Amino acid sequence: MQSEAQLSSTFYDTTCPNALSTIRTAIRTAVSRERRMAASLIRLHFHDCFVNGCDASILLDDAPSIISEKNAINNFKSIRGYEVIDNAKSLVESICPGVVSCADIVAVAARDASFAVGGPSWTVKLGRRDSSTASLSLPEVESNLPSFRDSLENLLSLFASKGLSARDMVALSGSHTIGQASCVTFRDRIYNNQSDVDAGFASTRRRQCPISGGDGNLGPLDLVTPNSFDNNYFKNLIQKKGLLESDQILFSAGGSTNDVVNEYSKNPTKFKSDFAAAMIKMGDISPLTASQGQIRTVCNAVN
């Protein structure tokens, strides 16, 4: 976290004044083509930042000296949007070669994606550099990312280890107001008839997610407004209609985060402002700055 002072929202004002507008156009185009991409780009930034900081290490492919983070269980076949970032990078490279990092493009893309589907905007701090290596091992990646089966205690301690509070965690989880999850991640919850799942909701969700097979079948995280960034996610939790165990755990009997969920369910403006603030904090996790790292020419390989 010590380098956050070196990030600045005006970092490219003189070296690449059109960088942000170029990225924004690319992201808007991608999201208008497929609304789900907004959720994917926010998640890409999150999964980048939680593993060794916001350094675009998640974009690197396997290479002789690199174990790609793309193959970790929390990322494999579920992280999306690489090609959107690659496209934005090539457009920026064409106007300012060797100036704008992939890590900054990922951070800006998350903000532009949120805004494109009715979510908040925020001022992105810039000046991150790209890692010249990926994570050391897949277990290291996996232990730094949340799982859909995590307990509230595990989630709170993981986020705290990144400098994020319980309120930040609940706000960031609210990005599940958009996006989709695969059946394998919510099957147990909808077939186990626990006390914390609405019966009608479970039965509706079983149509998309058979008890065996169909692991990759997709279901919207928020069934009410699946493509709009709003506070319905929190209303769903209060009705026991969270799709993932790790969603519903934020609102459960005697839970320490229940008050924040209640607050956001009643106050969408507060949710959006807290979400924006938490995204800025997340973007500050251990960036590489100054002479650290590099500016990659293409995002999936080191120079």
Short mmCIF file of C-alpha atoms in Angstrom, two decimals:
data_model
loop_
_atom_site.label_atom_id
_atom_site.label_comp_id
_atom_site.label_asym_id
_atom_site.label_seq_id
_atom_site.Cartn_x
_atom_site.Cartn_y
_atom_site.Cartn_z
CA MET A 1 0.00 0.00 0.00
CA GLN A 2 2.98 2.26 0.54
CA SER A 3 3.12 3.36 -3.10
CA GLU A 4 -0.38 4.79 -3.35
CA ALA A 5 0.96 8.34 -2.99
CA GLN A 6 2.79 7.86 -6.28
CA LEU A 7 -0.43 7.20 -8.20
CA SER A 8 -2.13 10.25 -9.65
CA SER A 9 -5.26 10.80 -11.71
CA THR A 10 -3.33 13.16 -14.01
CA PHE A 11 -0.47 10.71 -14.68
CA TYR A 12 -0.99 10.60 -18.47
CA ASP A 13 -2.19 14.17 -18.99
CA THR A 14 0.97 15.19 -20.83
CA THR A 15 2.36 11.84 -22.03
CA CYS A 16 -0.90 10.47 -23.49
CA PRO A 17 -3.75 12.97 -23.17
CA ASN A 18 -6.20 10.84 -25.17
CA ALA A 19 -5.55 7.61 -23.28
CA LEU A 20 -8.66 7.71 -21.09
CA SER A 21 -11.08 8.65 -23.86
CA THR A 22 -9.62 5.91 -26.08
CA ILE A 23 -10.08 3.28 -23.36
CA ARG A 24 -13.59 4.53 -22.59
CA THR A 25 -14.68 4.16 -26.22
CA ALA A 26 -13.32 0.61 -26.36
CA ILE A 27 -15.08 -0.38 -23.13
CA ARG A 28 -18.39 1.21 -24.11
CA THR A 29 -18.30 -0.66 -27.41
CA ALA A 30 -17.58 -3.98 -25.72
CA VAL A 31 -20.33 -3.53 -23.10
CA SER A 32 -22.90 -2.43 -25.70
CA ARG A 33 -22.08 -5.64 -27.58
CA GLU A 34 -22.53 -7.75 -24.45
CA ARG A 35 -23.88 -6.29 -21.19
CA ARG A 36 -22.37 -9.13 -19.15
CA MET A 37 -18.89 -7.87 -20.08
CA ALA A 38 -19.30 -5.02 -17.57
CA ALA A 39 -19.35 -7.50 -14.70
CA SER A 40 -16.45 -9.45 -16.20
CA LEU A 41 -14.24 -6.36 -16.42
CA ILE A 42 -14.94 -5.34 -12.81
CA ARG A 43 -14.10 -8.88 -11.68
CA LEU A 44 -10.91 -8.91 -13.77
CA HIS A 45 -9.62 -5.83 -11.90
CA PHE A 46 -10.58 -7.41 -8.55
CA HIS A 47 -8.82 -10.71 -9.30
CA ASP A 48 -5.76 -8.82 -10.53
CA CYS A 49 -5.46 -6.60 -7.46
CA PHE A 50 -5.96 -9.34 -4.87
CA VAL A 51 -3.00 -11.37 -6.17
CA ASN A 52 0.28 -9.45 -5.72
CA GLY A 53 -1.43 -6.09 -6.19
CA CYS A 54 -2.87 -4.29 -9.24
CA ASP A 55 -0.05 -5.20 -11.63
CA ALA A 56 -1.80 -6.88 -14.60
CA SER A 57 -0.19 -10.20 -13.62
CA ILE A 58 -3.54 -11.90 -14.28
CA LEU A 59 -3.19 -11.12 -18.00
CA LEU A 60 0.04 -13.08 -18.52
CA ASP A 61 -0.13 -16.37 -20.39
CA ASP A 62 1.96 -19.43 -19.51
CA ALA A 63 5.60 -19.04 -20.57
CA PRO A 64 8.85 -20.82 -19.65
CA SER A 65 9.31 -18.63 -16.56
CA ILE A 66 5.62 -17.86 -15.92
CA ILE A 67 2.83 -19.89 -14.34
CA SER A 68 -0.27 -18.14 -15.63
CA GLU A 69 -2.79 -17.02 -13.01
CA LYS A 70 -5.47 -17.72 -15.63
CA ASN A 71 -5.27 -21.41 -14.69
CA ALA A 72 -6.06 -20.96 -10.98
CA ILE A 73 -9.34 -22.57 -9.97
CA ASN A 74 -10.95 -19.18 -9.18
CA ASN A 75 -10.02 -17.89 -12.66
CA PHE A 76 -10.02 -20.86 -15.05
CA LYS A 77 -12.82 -20.58 -17.64
CA SER A 78 -14.52 -17.92 -15.53
CA ILE A 79 -12.40 -14.79 -15.80
CA ARG A 80 -13.37 -13.03 -19.02
CA GLY A 81 -12.59 -9.83 -20.88
CA TYR A 82 -8.94 -10.44 -21.74
CA GLU A 83 -9.65 -9.65 -25.40
CA VAL A 84 -11.38 -6.37 -24.44
CA ILE A 85 -8.29 -5.26 -22.52
CA ASP A 86 -6.03 -6.39 -25.41
CA ASN A 87 -8.09 -4.32 -27.82
CA ALA A 88 -8.00 -1.22 -25.61
CA LYS A 89 -4.24 -1.68 -25.20
CA SER A 90 -3.64 -1.91 -28.96
CA LEU A 91 -5.69 1.25 -29.55
CA VAL A 92 -3.71 3.11 -26.88
CA GLU A 93 -0.40 1.74 -28.22
CA SER A 94 -1.29 3.10 -31.65
CA ILE A 95 -1.49 6.66 -30.28
CA CYS A 96 1.14 6.51 -27.47
CA PRO A 97 3.46 3.54 -27.81
CA GLY A 98 5.06 2.27 -24.60
CA VAL A 99 3.36 4.75 -22.28
CA VAL A 100 0.16 3.34 -20.75
CA SER A 101 0.36 0.17 -18.63
CA CYS A 102 -1.97 -2.80 -18.90
CA ALA A 103 -2.55 -2.49 -15.13
CA ASP A 104 -3.92 1.03 -15.55
CA ILE A 105 -6.08 -0.05 -18.51
CA VAL A 106 -7.64 -2.80 -16.34
CA ALA A 107 -8.35 -0.25 -13.57
CA VAL A 108 -9.88 2.29 -15.97
CA ALA A 109 -11.89 -0.43 -17.74
CA ALA A 110 -13.54 -1.45 -14.45
CA ARG A 111 -14.65 2.13 -13.83
CA ASP A 112 -15.90 2.64 -17.40
CA ALA A 113 -17.72 -0.72 -17.27
CA SER A 114 -19.52 0.21 -14.04
CA PHE A 115 -20.66 3.53 -15.48
CA ALA A 116 -21.79 1.93 -18.76
CA VAL A 117 -24.43 -0.17 -16.95
CA GLY A 118 -25.74 2.52 -14.61
CA GLY A 119 -23.19 2.11 -11.83
CA PRO A 120 -21.09 4.86 -10.29
CA SER A 121 -18.07 6.49 -11.85
CA TRP A 122 -14.97 7.53 -9.92
CA THR A 123 -11.61 9.16 -10.52
CA VAL A 124 -9.07 6.43 -11.22
CA LYS A 125 -5.57 7.02 -9.89
CA LEU A 126 -2.95 6.12 -12.50
CA GLY A 127 0.72 5.32 -12.80
CA ARG A 128 0.71 1.59 -12.04
CA ARG A 129 3.30 -0.42 -13.92
CA ASP A 130 3.03 -3.99 -15.19
CA SER A 131 4.65 -6.94 -13.46
CA SER A 132 7.41 -8.74 -15.28
CA THR A 133 6.31 -12.01 -13.66
CA ALA A 134 3.10 -13.71 -12.56
CA SER A 135 2.26 -15.27 -9.21
CA LEU A 136 4.69 -17.85 -7.87
CA SER A 137 2.21 -20.72 -7.78
CA LEU A 138 -1.46 -21.50 -8.36
CA PRO A 139 -2.07 -22.25 -4.63
CA GLU A 140 -0.76 -18.76 -3.89
CA VAL A 141 -3.28 -17.29 -6.35
CA GLU A 142 -6.13 -19.36 -4.95
CA SER A 143 -5.40 -18.48 -1.32
CA ASN A 144 -5.58 -14.75 -2.18
CA LEU A 145 -8.98 -14.92 -3.89
CA PRO A 146 -12.36 -15.52 -2.25
CA SER A 147 -14.32 -18.71 -2.82
CA PHE A 148 -18.09 -19.02 -3.19
CA ARG A 149 -17.98 -21.37 -0.16
CA ASP A 150 -16.09 -18.99 2.16
CA SER A 151 -17.40 -18.23 5.63
CA LEU A 152 -18.00 -14.62 6.64
CA GLU A 153 -14.92 -14.78 8.90
CA ASN A 154 -12.72 -15.95 6.02
CA LEU A 155 -14.03 -13.22 3.73
CA LEU A 156 -13.54 -10.51 6.34
CA SER A 157 -9.98 -11.59 7.08
CA LEU A 158 -9.05 -11.90 3.38
CA PHE A 159 -10.33 -8.38 2.64
CA ALA A 160 -8.71 -7.01 5.82
CA SER A 161 -5.37 -8.45 4.66
CA LYS A 162 -5.72 -6.20 1.57
CA GLY A 163 -6.55 -3.11 3.65
CA LEU A 164 -10.28 -3.32 2.97
CA SER A 165 -12.90 -2.98 5.73
CA ALA A 166 -16.07 -5.00 6.28
CA ARG A 167 -18.05 -2.13 4.71
CA ASP A 168 -15.72 -2.14 1.69
CA MET A 169 -16.26 -5.88 1.34
CA VAL A 170 -20.05 -5.61 1.42
CA ALA A 171 -20.00 -2.72 -1.06
CA LEU A 172 -17.67 -4.59 -3.44
CA SER A 173 -19.84 -7.73 -3.17
CA GLY A 174 -22.67 -5.53 -4.44
CA SER A 175 -21.09 -5.74 -7.89
CA HIS A 176 -22.97 -9.06 -7.96
CA THR A 177 -25.95 -6.90 -8.90
CA ILE A 178 -24.70 -7.68 -12.45
CA GLY A 179 -23.06 -10.70 -14.02
CA GLN A 180 -23.58 -14.45 -14.10
CA ALA A 181 -22.42 -17.46 -12.14
CA SER A 182 -22.03 -21.03 -13.32
CA CYS A 183 -24.27 -23.76 -11.92
CA VAL A 184 -21.38 -25.55 -10.21
CA THR A 185 -20.96 -22.54 -7.88
CA PHE A 186 -24.58 -22.46 -6.65
CA ARG A 187 -25.84 -26.05 -7.03
CA ASP A 188 -25.29 -26.99 -3.36
CA ARG A 189 -27.14 -23.92 -2.17
CA ILE A 190 -30.28 -24.53 -4.26
CA TYR A 191 -30.54 -28.30 -3.62
CA ASN A 192 -29.68 -28.49 0.07
CA ASN A 193 -32.88 -26.89 1.36
CA GLN A 194 -31.04 -24.92 4.01
CA SER A 195 -32.93 -22.50 6.17
CA ASP A 196 -31.21 -19.52 4.54
CA VAL A 197 -32.56 -19.95 1.02
CA ASP A 198 -36.04 -18.95 -0.18
CA ALA A 199 -37.83 -22.09 -1.44
CA GLY A 200 -39.42 -20.48 -4.50
CA PHE A 201 -36.09 -18.94 -5.46
CA ALA A 202 -34.34 -22.31 -5.15
CA SER A 203 -36.94 -24.00 -7.28
CA THR A 204 -36.70 -21.33 -10.01
CA ARG A 205 -32.91 -21.63 -10.06
CA ARG A 206 -33.04 -25.43 -10.35
CA ARG A 207 -34.50 -25.04 -13.86
CA GLN A 208 -31.17 -23.71 -15.09
CA CYS A 209 -29.01 -25.90 -12.88
CA PRO A 210 -29.67 -29.67 -12.79
CA ILE A 211 -28.58 -31.74 -9.81
CA SER A 212 -25.91 -33.34 -11.98
CA GLY A 213 -24.45 -32.18 -15.29
CA GLY A 214 -24.73 -28.67 -16.66
CA ASP A 215 -21.88 -27.40 -14.46
CA GLY A 216 -21.26 -24.51 -16.85
CA ASN A 217 -24.91 -23.42 -17.17
CA LEU A 218 -25.13 -19.74 -16.31
CA GLY A 219 -27.55 -17.99 -13.98
CA PRO A 220 -27.76 -14.25 -13.25
CA LEU A 221 -26.45 -13.28 -9.80
CA ASP A 222 -29.39 -10.85 -9.54
CA LEU A 223 -32.52 -12.32 -11.12
CA VAL A 224 -34.52 -9.10 -10.73
CA THR A 225 -32.40 -6.67 -12.81
CA PRO A 226 -29.51 -8.80 -14.12
CA ASN A 227 -28.04 -6.12 -16.39
CA SER A 228 -28.47 -3.00 -14.25
CA PHE A 229 -26.10 -1.80 -11.57
CA ASP A 230 -28.51 -1.11 -8.72
CA ASN A 231 -29.08 -2.13 -5.10
CA ASN A 232 -31.37 -5.10 -5.81
CA TYR A 233 -28.56 -7.46 -4.79
CA PHE A 234 -29.01 -6.32 -1.18
CA LYS A 235 -32.80 -6.57 -1.32
CA ASN A 236 -32.34 -10.13 -2.58
CA LEU A 237 -30.11 -11.04 0.38
CA ILE A 238 -32.72 -9.85 2.87
CA GLN A 239 -35.25 -12.14 1.13
CA LYS A 240 -32.79 -15.10 1.27
CA LYS A 241 -32.35 -14.92 -2.49
CA GLY A 242 -28.57 -14.56 -2.69
CA LEU A 243 -27.29 -16.91 -5.39
CA LEU A 244 -23.91 -17.89 -3.91
CA GLU A 245 -23.26 -19.03 -0.35
CA SER A 246 -20.70 -16.20 -0.15
CA ASP A 247 -23.45 -13.72 -1.09
CA GLN A 248 -26.04 -14.90 1.42
CA ILE A 249 -23.46 -15.11 4.22
CA LEU A 250 -23.38 -11.29 4.21
CA PHE A 251 -26.94 -11.36 5.59
CA SER A 252 -27.54 -14.18 8.02
CA ALA A 253 -28.74 -14.71 11.58
CA GLY A 254 -26.70 -12.51 13.91
CA GLY A 255 -24.20 -11.65 11.17
CA SER A 256 -21.84 -8.71 11.68
CA THR A 257 -22.50 -7.31 8.17
CA ASN A 258 -26.32 -7.42 8.32
CA ASP A 259 -26.58 -3.71 9.17
CA VAL A 260 -24.60 -2.65 6.11
CA VAL A 261 -26.72 -4.88 3.84
CA ASN A 262 -29.87 -3.35 5.35
CA GLU A 263 -28.50 0.16 4.81
CA TYR A 264 -27.64 -0.46 1.15
CA SER A 265 -31.01 -2.12 0.49
CA LYS A 266 -32.69 1.13 1.53
CA ASN A 267 -30.14 3.63 0.22
CA PRO A 268 -28.88 3.01 -3.33
CA THR A 269 -26.99 6.32 -3.37
CA LYS A 270 -24.96 5.36 -0.31
CA PHE A 271 -24.23 1.95 -1.84
CA LYS A 272 -22.94 3.52 -5.05
CA SER A 273 -20.74 6.06 -3.28
CA ASP A 274 -19.30 3.38 -0.97
CA PHE A 275 -18.73 1.08 -3.95
CA ALA A 276 -16.80 3.80 -5.78
CA ALA A 277 -14.70 4.55 -2.67
CA ALA A 278 -13.95 0.84 -2.17
CA MET A 279 -12.93 0.43 -5.82
CA ILE A 280 -10.46 3.32 -5.42
CA LYS A 281 -9.03 1.64 -2.30
CA MET A 282 -8.81 -1.70 -4.11
CA GLY A 283 -6.97 -0.02 -6.99
CA ASP A 284 -4.35 1.13 -4.48
CA ILE A 285 -3.31 -2.40 -3.44
CA SER A 286 0.49 -2.73 -3.82
CA PRO A 287 1.00 -1.12 -7.22
CA LEU A 288 4.36 -1.19 -8.97
CA THR A 289 5.48 2.39 -9.61
CA ALA A 290 8.45 4.49 -10.73
CA SER A 291 11.18 2.13 -11.96
CA GLN A 292 9.50 -1.08 -10.77
CA GLY A 293 8.09 -3.51 -13.34
CA GLN A 294 7.64 -2.45 -16.95
CA ILE A 295 5.13 -1.12 -19.48
CA ARG A 296 4.22 -4.22 -21.49
CA THR A 297 3.87 -3.86 -25.23
CA VAL A 298 1.18 -6.54 -25.29
CA CYS A 299 -0.69 -7.44 -22.13
CA ASN A 300 -0.40 -11.24 -22.22
CA ALA A 301 3.42 -11.41 -22.35
CA VAL A 302 6.37 -9.67 -20.72
CA ASN A 303 8.59 -7.54 -22.94
#
